[in-house]
Short mmCIF file of C-alpha atoms and ligand atoms in Angstrom, two decimals:
data_model
loop_
_atom_site.label_atom_id
_atom_site.label_comp_id
_atom_site.label_asym_id
_atom_site.label_seq_id
_atom_site.Cartn_x
_atom_site.Cartn_y
_atom_site.Cartn_z
CA MET A 1 -0.03 -23.42 14.17
CA THR A 2 0.50 -26.56 12.26
CA ALA A 3 -2.16 -26.71 9.26
CA ASN A 4 -4.05 -29.92 9.54
CA ARG A 5 -5.83 -29.73 6.38
CA ARG A 6 -5.27 -27.98 3.41
CA ASP A 7 -7.96 -26.73 1.44
CA VAL A 8 -8.95 -24.99 -1.93
CA VAL A 9 -11.40 -22.45 -1.22
CA MET A 10 -14.05 -22.26 -3.48
CA GLY A 11 -17.51 -20.66 -3.88
CA MET A 12 -16.49 -17.61 -1.40
CA GLY A 13 -19.80 -16.01 -2.75
CA ALA A 14 -20.55 -12.44 -3.64
CA GLY A 15 -18.24 -10.74 -1.57
CA PHE A 16 -15.64 -12.44 -2.63
CA ALA A 17 -16.38 -12.43 -6.21
CA ALA A 18 -16.94 -8.79 -5.51
CA ALA A 19 -13.43 -8.53 -4.05
CA TYR A 20 -11.50 -10.10 -6.95
CA GLY A 21 -13.61 -7.49 -9.51
CA LEU A 22 -12.55 -5.13 -6.90
CA GLY A 23 -15.87 -3.05 -6.85
CA PHE A 24 -16.57 -2.26 -10.28
CA ALA A 25 -18.83 -4.97 -10.82
CA GLY A 26 -21.61 -3.18 -13.34
CA LYS A 27 -19.84 0.27 -13.97
CA LEU A 28 -17.07 -1.33 -15.57
CA SER A 29 -18.93 -3.71 -17.97
CA ALA A 30 -20.69 -0.35 -18.95
CA ALA A 31 -17.43 1.30 -19.89
CA GLN A 32 -14.86 -1.17 -20.97
CA PRO A 33 -11.58 0.74 -21.04
CA ARG A 34 -10.78 0.82 -24.84
CA ARG A 35 -7.02 1.37 -24.66
CA LYS A 36 -4.03 0.46 -22.41
CA LEU A 37 -3.15 3.92 -20.45
CA GLY A 38 0.11 4.48 -20.55
CA TYR A 39 2.27 4.61 -16.97
CA ALA A 40 5.74 6.87 -16.69
CA ILE A 41 7.48 5.77 -13.62
CA VAL A 42 8.99 8.75 -11.77
CA GLY A 43 11.63 7.15 -9.42
CA LEU A 44 13.78 4.28 -10.95
CA GLY A 45 14.69 2.76 -7.67
CA SER A 46 14.86 -0.68 -6.05
CA TYR A 47 10.89 -0.99 -6.15
CA ALA A 48 10.20 0.59 -9.20
CA THR A 49 12.51 -1.49 -11.20
CA ASN A 50 12.56 -4.97 -9.61
CA GLN A 51 8.84 -5.26 -8.53
CA ILE A 52 6.60 -2.52 -10.41
CA MET A 53 8.56 -2.57 -14.13
CA PRO A 54 8.58 -5.85 -14.32
CA ARG A 55 4.72 -6.65 -13.95
CA ILE A 56 3.10 -4.04 -16.35
CA GLY A 57 3.57 -6.40 -19.23
CA GLY A 58 1.13 -8.31 -17.63
CA CYS A 59 -1.29 -5.74 -17.33
CA GLU A 60 -4.79 -6.11 -19.20
CA HIS A 61 -5.48 -2.12 -19.44
CA ALA A 62 -1.78 -0.69 -18.43
CA ARG A 63 1.44 -0.38 -20.34
CA LEU A 64 4.73 1.63 -19.61
CA THR A 65 5.28 4.37 -21.80
CA GLY A 66 7.29 6.80 -19.82
CA LEU A 67 10.49 7.13 -17.38
CA VAL A 68 11.62 10.05 -15.14
CA SER A 69 15.15 9.60 -13.65
CA GLY A 70 17.74 12.30 -12.27
CA THR A 71 21.03 9.36 -13.68
CA PRO A 72 20.93 9.38 -17.29
CA GLU A 73 22.38 6.14 -17.27
CA LYS A 74 19.07 4.78 -15.60
CA LEU A 75 17.30 5.92 -18.34
CA ALA A 76 19.41 4.71 -21.17
CA ARG A 77 19.41 1.28 -19.49
CA TYR A 78 15.88 1.04 -18.42
CA GLY A 79 15.29 2.92 -21.99
CA ALA A 80 16.48 0.13 -24.12
CA GLU A 81 15.17 -2.92 -21.64
CA TYR A 82 11.74 -1.80 -21.95
CA GLY A 83 11.40 -0.53 -25.21
CA ILE A 84 10.46 3.17 -24.24
CA PRO A 85 12.19 5.85 -26.77
CA SER A 86 14.27 8.92 -25.42
CA THR A 87 11.06 11.09 -26.21
CA HIS A 88 9.55 9.43 -23.81
CA HIS A 89 12.55 10.09 -20.98
CA TYR A 90 12.76 12.55 -18.08
CA ASN A 91 14.36 14.13 -15.75
CA TYR A 92 13.16 16.54 -12.98
CA ALA A 93 14.30 19.48 -14.05
CA ASN A 94 12.13 18.87 -17.64
CA PHE A 95 9.71 16.79 -16.03
CA ASP A 96 6.36 19.06 -16.16
CA SER A 97 6.66 18.88 -19.89
CA ILE A 98 5.49 15.46 -19.70
CA ARG A 99 2.05 17.56 -20.15
CA ASP A 100 2.92 17.68 -23.94
CA ASN A 101 3.40 13.62 -24.30
CA PRO A 102 -0.09 11.90 -25.36
CA ASP A 103 1.17 8.33 -24.74
CA ILE A 104 1.54 9.18 -20.73
CA ASP A 105 -1.72 9.56 -19.36
CA ILE A 106 -0.93 8.05 -15.48
CA VAL A 107 2.47 9.36 -13.75
CA TYR A 108 3.43 6.57 -11.16
CA VAL A 109 5.43 8.37 -8.08
CA VAL A 110 8.21 5.53 -6.67
CA LEU A 111 10.50 8.16 -4.99
CA PRO A 112 11.34 8.78 -1.58
CA ASN A 113 8.70 10.06 0.67
CA SER A 114 9.32 13.35 0.94
CA MET A 115 9.33 14.14 -2.76
CA HIS A 116 5.74 12.54 -3.17
CA ALA A 117 3.55 15.56 -2.71
CA GLU A 118 5.36 17.39 -5.23
CA TYR A 119 5.36 14.92 -7.84
CA THR A 120 1.62 13.98 -7.59
CA ILE A 121 1.01 17.97 -7.53
CA ARG A 122 3.11 18.67 -10.69
CA ALA A 123 1.88 15.58 -12.38
CA ALA A 124 -1.73 16.58 -11.68
CA GLN A 125 -0.66 20.24 -13.15
CA ALA A 126 0.46 18.29 -16.57
CA GLY A 127 -2.79 17.10 -16.56
CA LYS A 128 -1.91 13.51 -15.58
CA HIS A 129 -3.64 10.97 -13.41
CA VAL A 130 -1.54 9.75 -10.33
CA MET A 131 -0.70 6.56 -8.42
CA CYS A 132 1.79 7.35 -5.31
CA GLU A 133 3.24 5.29 -3.92
CA LYS A 134 2.72 4.58 0.16
CA PRO A 135 3.01 6.03 2.55
CA MET A 136 1.08 8.87 0.18
CA ALA A 137 3.10 11.89 2.22
CA ILE A 138 4.91 12.95 5.14
CA SER A 139 2.14 14.42 6.73
CA SER A 140 -1.59 14.75 6.24
CA ALA A 141 -1.61 18.75 5.05
CA GLU A 142 0.61 17.56 2.13
CA CYS A 143 -2.06 14.72 1.54
CA GLU A 144 -4.97 17.06 1.31
CA ALA A 145 -2.88 19.40 -0.99
CA MET A 146 -2.20 16.43 -3.44
CA ILE A 147 -5.91 15.81 -3.36
CA ALA A 148 -6.90 19.08 -3.81
CA ALA A 149 -4.29 19.38 -6.82
CA CYS A 150 -5.72 16.46 -8.46
CA ARG A 151 -9.15 17.10 -8.06
CA LYS A 152 -8.94 21.12 -9.47
CA ALA A 153 -6.99 19.13 -12.31
CA GLY A 154 -9.97 16.62 -12.93
CA THR A 155 -7.59 13.54 -12.75
CA ARG A 156 -7.55 10.59 -10.45
CA LEU A 157 -5.34 9.66 -7.52
CA MET A 158 -4.47 6.61 -6.07
CA ILE A 159 -2.32 5.43 -3.63
CA GLY A 160 -0.12 1.66 -4.09
CA TYR A 161 -1.43 -0.16 -1.39
CA ARG A 162 -0.76 -3.67 -3.29
CA SER A 163 -2.13 -5.46 -0.35
CA GLN A 164 -5.99 -4.31 -1.16
CA PHE A 165 -5.77 -5.82 -4.54
CA GLU A 166 -4.16 -9.55 -3.16
CA PRO A 167 -6.18 -12.52 -3.55
CA HIS A 168 -5.40 -14.02 0.33
CA ASN A 169 -6.00 -10.58 1.67
CA LEU A 170 -8.98 -10.08 -0.09
CA TYR A 171 -10.48 -13.54 0.92
CA ALA A 172 -9.37 -12.32 4.73
CA MET A 173 -11.23 -8.89 4.49
CA ALA A 174 -14.37 -11.02 3.13
CA LEU A 175 -14.61 -13.80 5.78
CA ALA A 176 -13.91 -10.98 8.41
CA GLN A 177 -16.87 -8.73 6.92
CA ARG A 178 -19.06 -11.35 6.79
CA GLY A 179 -18.97 -12.26 10.11
CA ASP A 180 -18.26 -16.11 9.05
CA LEU A 181 -16.19 -16.63 12.48
CA GLY A 182 -18.36 -14.90 14.57
CA PRO A 183 -18.20 -10.89 14.93
CA THR A 184 -14.65 -10.10 15.09
CA ARG A 185 -13.44 -9.24 18.20
CA ILE A 186 -9.08 -8.80 18.18
CA ILE A 187 -7.24 -8.20 15.30
CA THR A 188 -3.11 -8.49 15.83
CA SER A 189 -0.72 -6.97 13.51
CA GLU A 190 2.47 -7.39 12.86
CA HIS A 191 5.18 -5.53 10.36
CA GLY A 192 8.71 -5.06 10.52
CA PHE A 193 12.10 -5.98 9.03
CA TYR A 194 15.63 -5.11 9.82
CA ALA A 195 16.68 -1.79 8.64
CA GLN A 196 19.95 -0.76 6.81
CA PRO A 197 22.18 1.77 7.79
CA ASN A 198 23.12 4.42 4.97
CA GLN A 199 19.55 4.67 3.32
CA TRP A 200 17.00 7.73 2.65
CA ARG A 201 14.25 5.48 5.19
CA LEU A 202 16.65 6.59 7.92
CA GLU A 203 16.66 10.71 7.17
CA ARG A 204 13.46 12.14 8.43
CA SER A 205 13.95 14.92 6.10
CA LEU A 206 13.42 12.40 3.07
CA SER A 207 11.18 9.45 4.84
CA GLY A 208 8.97 11.74 6.98
CA GLY A 209 9.87 9.17 10.26
CA GLY A 210 10.62 5.69 10.83
CA SER A 211 9.47 2.30 10.48
CA LEU A 212 5.85 3.31 10.99
CA MET A 213 5.98 5.37 7.76
CA ASP A 214 7.56 2.57 5.96
CA ILE A 215 6.45 -0.85 7.37
CA GLY A 216 4.41 -0.07 10.21
CA ILE A 217 1.79 1.10 7.63
CA TYR A 218 0.99 -2.36 6.66
CA SER A 219 -0.06 -2.95 9.85
CA LEU A 220 -2.28 -0.07 10.50
CA GLN A 221 -3.86 -0.97 6.92
CA ALA A 222 -4.54 -4.69 7.76
CA ALA A 223 -6.24 -3.50 10.80
CA ARG A 224 -8.39 -1.00 9.05
CA TYR A 225 -9.20 -3.17 6.04
CA LEU A 226 -10.02 -6.19 8.62
CA ALA A 227 -12.27 -4.12 10.97
CA GLY A 228 -13.42 -2.92 8.28
CA GLU A 229 -14.44 0.46 10.32
CA GLU A 230 -12.13 3.75 11.37
CA PRO A 231 -10.40 3.45 14.68
CA THR A 232 -11.61 6.39 17.00
CA GLU A 233 -9.02 6.06 19.44
CA VAL A 234 -5.21 5.23 19.25
CA MET A 235 -2.74 4.52 21.90
CA ALA A 236 1.01 4.52 21.03
CA MET A 237 4.15 3.18 22.51
CA GLU A 238 7.86 3.89 21.07
CA THR A 239 11.17 2.39 22.26
CA THR A 240 14.14 3.28 19.76
CA ASP A 241 18.07 3.03 21.11
CA ARG A 242 19.21 6.38 20.02
CA SER A 243 23.03 4.99 20.35
CA ASP A 244 22.01 2.98 17.30
CA PRO A 245 23.30 5.04 14.17
CA ARG A 246 20.61 3.98 12.25
CA PHE A 247 18.02 6.08 14.47
CA ALA A 248 19.56 9.49 14.88
CA THR A 249 16.80 10.98 13.29
CA VAL A 250 13.94 8.42 12.70
CA GLU A 251 12.16 5.72 15.42
CA ASP A 252 12.84 2.64 15.45
CA ARG A 253 9.51 0.49 16.86
CA ILE A 254 6.55 2.12 17.68
CA ASP A 255 3.53 -0.16 18.50
CA PHE A 256 -0.04 0.95 18.69
CA GLN A 257 -3.55 0.04 19.51
CA LEU A 258 -6.66 0.63 17.83
CA ARG A 259 -10.14 0.81 19.27
CA PHE A 260 -13.26 0.47 16.78
CA PRO A 261 -16.58 1.79 16.99
CA SER A 262 -17.87 -2.21 17.12
CA GLY A 263 -15.66 -2.75 20.36
CA VAL A 264 -12.64 -4.14 18.22
CA MET A 265 -9.39 -3.63 18.99
CA ALA A 266 -6.23 -3.68 17.04
CA SER A 267 -2.77 -4.95 18.75
CA CYS A 268 -0.35 -3.59 15.83
CA VAL A 269 3.94 -3.69 15.39
CA SER A 270 5.92 -1.34 13.30
CA SER A 271 9.77 -2.29 13.53
CA TYR A 272 12.95 -1.91 12.32
CA SER A 273 14.66 -3.85 14.34
CA SER A 274 13.35 -7.31 13.82
CA ASN A 275 11.53 -9.28 10.80
CA HIS A 276 7.52 -9.50 11.12
CA ASN A 277 4.86 -9.74 8.67
CA THR A 278 2.03 -11.29 9.87
CA TYR A 279 -1.80 -10.89 11.59
CA ARG A 280 -4.70 -12.67 12.56
CA PHE A 281 -8.34 -11.75 13.69
CA HIS A 282 -10.59 -13.74 16.06
CA GLY A 283 -14.06 -13.94 15.72
CA ARG A 284 -16.14 -15.39 18.47
CA ASP A 285 -16.17 -18.86 16.51
CA GLY A 286 -12.61 -19.19 15.26
CA PHE A 287 -9.62 -16.75 13.74
CA LEU A 288 -8.09 -16.71 10.93
CA ARG A 289 -3.94 -16.22 10.85
CA ALA A 290 -1.24 -14.82 8.08
CA GLU A 291 1.90 -15.39 7.92
CA PRO A 292 3.43 -13.59 5.27
CA ALA A 293 0.47 -11.69 5.06
CA THR A 294 1.24 -8.74 2.93
CA SER A 295 4.47 -9.82 1.27
CA TYR A 296 5.15 -9.69 -2.54
CA ASP A 297 4.42 -13.70 -2.61
CA GLY A 298 4.22 -16.74 -1.06
CA HIS A 299 0.89 -15.90 1.76
CA GLN A 300 -0.29 -18.37 3.79
CA PHE A 301 -3.39 -17.66 5.59
CA TRP A 302 -5.17 -20.13 7.75
CA VAL A 303 -8.25 -20.52 9.63
CA HIS A 304 -8.63 -22.03 12.60
CA ARG A 305 -12.73 -23.23 13.38
CA ASP A 306 -14.30 -25.89 15.17
CA GLY A 307 -11.11 -27.38 16.49
CA GLU A 308 -9.89 -27.56 13.23
CA THR A 309 -6.87 -25.62 11.56
CA ARG A 310 -7.40 -25.52 7.61
CA GLU A 311 -5.04 -23.82 5.16
CA VAL A 312 -6.81 -21.41 2.39
CA VAL A 313 -5.87 -22.40 -0.72
CA LEU A 314 -6.93 -20.28 -3.47
CA PRO A 315 -7.78 -20.73 -7.33
CA PRO A 316 -4.65 -19.33 -9.16
CA PRO A 317 -5.88 -15.61 -9.61
CA PRO A 318 -6.74 -13.86 -13.09
CA LYS A 319 -3.48 -11.80 -12.02
CA ASN A 320 -1.25 -10.81 -9.45
CA GLN A 321 -1.64 -8.17 -6.96
CA PHE A 322 1.20 -5.57 -8.87
CA ALA A 323 -0.58 -6.31 -11.96
CA ALA A 324 -4.02 -5.79 -10.47
CA GLN A 325 -3.26 -2.82 -8.43
CA LEU A 326 -1.56 -1.44 -12.25
CA ASP A 327 -4.50 -2.16 -13.87
CA HIS A 328 -6.90 -0.99 -11.16
CA LEU A 329 -6.50 2.92 -11.94
CA PRO A 330 -7.04 2.87 -15.73
CA GLU A 331 -10.52 0.95 -14.69
CA ALA A 332 -11.50 3.51 -12.58
CA ILE A 333 -10.60 6.37 -15.06
CA PHE A 334 -12.67 4.49 -17.79
CA ALA A 335 -15.94 3.69 -15.40
CA GLY A 336 -15.67 7.29 -13.85
CA VAL A 337 -15.77 6.61 -10.23
CA GLU A 338 -12.84 7.20 -7.76
CA PRO A 339 -10.26 4.21 -7.40
CA ARG A 340 -10.29 1.81 -4.35
CA ALA A 341 -6.56 3.10 -2.03
CA SER A 342 -7.88 6.63 -3.22
CA GLY A 343 -5.70 9.87 -2.61
CA GLU A 344 -8.74 10.13 1.12
CA GLU A 345 -7.71 6.32 1.70
CA GLY A 346 -4.20 7.67 2.19
CA LEU A 347 -4.73 10.62 3.79
CA ARG A 348 -7.10 8.64 6.76
CA ASP A 349 -3.76 6.89 7.02
CA MET A 350 -1.69 10.05 7.35
CA ARG A 351 -3.99 11.14 10.51
CA ILE A 352 -3.69 7.95 11.95
CA ILE A 353 0.07 7.84 11.42
CA GLU A 354 0.40 11.27 12.87
CA ALA A 355 -1.92 10.41 15.78
CA ILE A 356 0.15 7.44 16.91
CA TYR A 357 2.63 9.71 16.74
CA GLN A 358 1.37 12.19 19.22
CA SER A 359 0.20 9.77 21.67
CA ALA A 360 3.61 8.16 21.92
CA ARG A 361 4.78 11.39 22.53
CA GLU A 362 2.69 12.70 24.90
CA GLY A 363 1.97 8.95 27.01
CA ARG A 364 -1.89 9.10 26.14
CA ALA A 365 -4.49 8.28 23.92
CA ILE A 366 -5.83 10.28 21.17
CA ARG A 367 -9.44 10.77 20.02
CA LEU A 368 -9.51 10.55 16.26
CA THR A 369 -12.12 12.83 14.83
CA GLY A 370 -12.71 11.19 11.89
CA SER A 371 -13.00 13.66 9.58
P1 NAD B 1 15.08 3.46 -3.67
O1 NAD B 1 15.87 4.01 -2.61
O2 NAD B 1 15.32 1.91 -3.99
O3 NAD B 1 14.33 4.40 -4.99
C1 NAD B 1 14.30 5.77 -4.98
C2 NAD B 1 14.45 6.33 -6.40
O4 NAD B 1 14.36 7.64 -5.66
C3 NAD B 1 15.54 6.10 -6.30
O5 NAD B 1 15.97 5.79 -7.78
C4 NAD B 1 16.43 6.96 -6.25
O6 NAD B 1 17.68 8.00 -7.30
C5 NAD B 1 15.40 8.44 -6.41
N1 NAD B 1 15.82 9.58 -5.62
C6 NAD B 1 15.54 10.84 -6.47
N2 NAD B 1 15.41 11.84 -5.26
C7 NAD B 1 16.46 11.31 -4.55
C8 NAD B 1 16.80 11.50 -2.92
N3 NAD B 1 17.05 13.29 -2.57
N4 NAD B 1 17.31 10.61 -2.36
C9 NAD B 1 17.30 9.49 -2.11
N5 NAD B 1 16.79 9.08 -3.72
C10 NAD B 1 16.13 9.68 -4.26
O7 NAD B 1 13.55 3.13 -2.57
P2 NAD B 1 12.26 2.49 -2.79
O8 NAD B 1 12.61 1.36 -1.99
O9 NAD B 1 12.05 2.10 -4.56
O10 NAD B 1 11.14 3.06 -2.39
C11 NAD B 1 10.50 3.79 -3.54
C12 NAD B 1 9.08 4.53 -2.74
O11 NAD B 1 8.46 3.00 -3.28
C13 NAD B 1 8.89 5.17 -1.31
O12 NAD B 1 8.10 5.84 -1.01
C14 NAD B 1 8.30 3.75 -0.57
O13 NAD B 1 7.95 3.38 0.48
C15 NAD B 1 7.72 2.93 -1.76
N6 NAD B 1 8.04 1.36 -1.53
C16 NAD B 1 7.01 0.76 -1.66
C17 NAD B 1 6.48 -0.88 -1.72
C18 NAD B 1 5.61 -1.66 -1.64
O14 NAD B 1 5.34 -2.39 -1.17
N7 NAD B 1 4.17 -1.10 -1.96
C19 NAD B 1 7.75 -1.48 -1.72
C20 NAD B 1 8.86 -0.95 -1.09
C21 NAD B 1 9.03 0.78 -1.72
#
């Protein structure tokens, strides 16, 4: 598609404004955060150190106050870089003593997927709120245990679904849900990348699965947040070259279709062998196309309507998706409400992921109970 017009999209109405405000409208003004809440990051790997930690400085309601790693050199290096004293450094053995550190309000779990449940539950037992990376865990049973632990401790739990805080994606959600292109009928969503060998993502015991757990989950998320409703049925097919050493224990490609109650159907791609980051939704009167759709930056969205294609160019957002996500949990804590992208949201995805795997295994459609 060639954009033949570039438009700054202004005046998107209450839906978009509410989306930018991320849903706390009245509640937050009544309960403004009094201080920045302190995050301790658990797992100083690529995503934590390259994407999350550099963005915390841009937050209104969050600051970095603790580091957790099994590698002393990383604690020393990042401690020096971010001014975190050694009294606020922890390893996996003494992690539970984080309970005695009043500077740490929130634990952000950025570990391999199979470790999310353990560290979320230990953090909750230490009285801390939790931000947990996607996928929430490696089974719905683990997700339920994480939600129960936070509920018991009286702490909040949020999943790192950064695209739910990204302005172009918020724009697309508002457009779809307002029905500006007519009722949505079709959603397509493709996410994939070439997975390099020899990493925990390709080891089922650490990842819980292949491309679907890691990148296909973005296709699933987009389908759900564009549809604005929960799927009732899923049908999936997998294709994996088992002679490729990368795929000894996890899947490469698993594509799935979702049926929604309104009749919307979503066709989704999840791949570890090809690069995709795109979605579209089609209504009666036009369609929106996004590519890249859910990347760290450089989002490009176009709306096609009345025979014309316009690029969506948004006003500069008050903060980027990372800072908006990081700020959202403190805002929810102070407002006394469940965050957007709550533990229940992560659990919903995991139940659908399990149904996708079951469908591919059994070669039949699986009905989702929606419980
Ligand atoms: P990574 O391999 O770069 O980092 C993982 C960290 O966990 C490392 O510091 C490693 O030392 C530590 N670790 C502790 N025990 C380990 C073990 N037994 N095996 C392997 N590593 C161990 O991975 P990453 O890309 O930073 O991913 C971490 C989490 O963040 C994953 O859940 C992933 O899905 C998520 N993630 C999210 C996004 C996003 O855009 N939201 C992007 C990338 C990764």
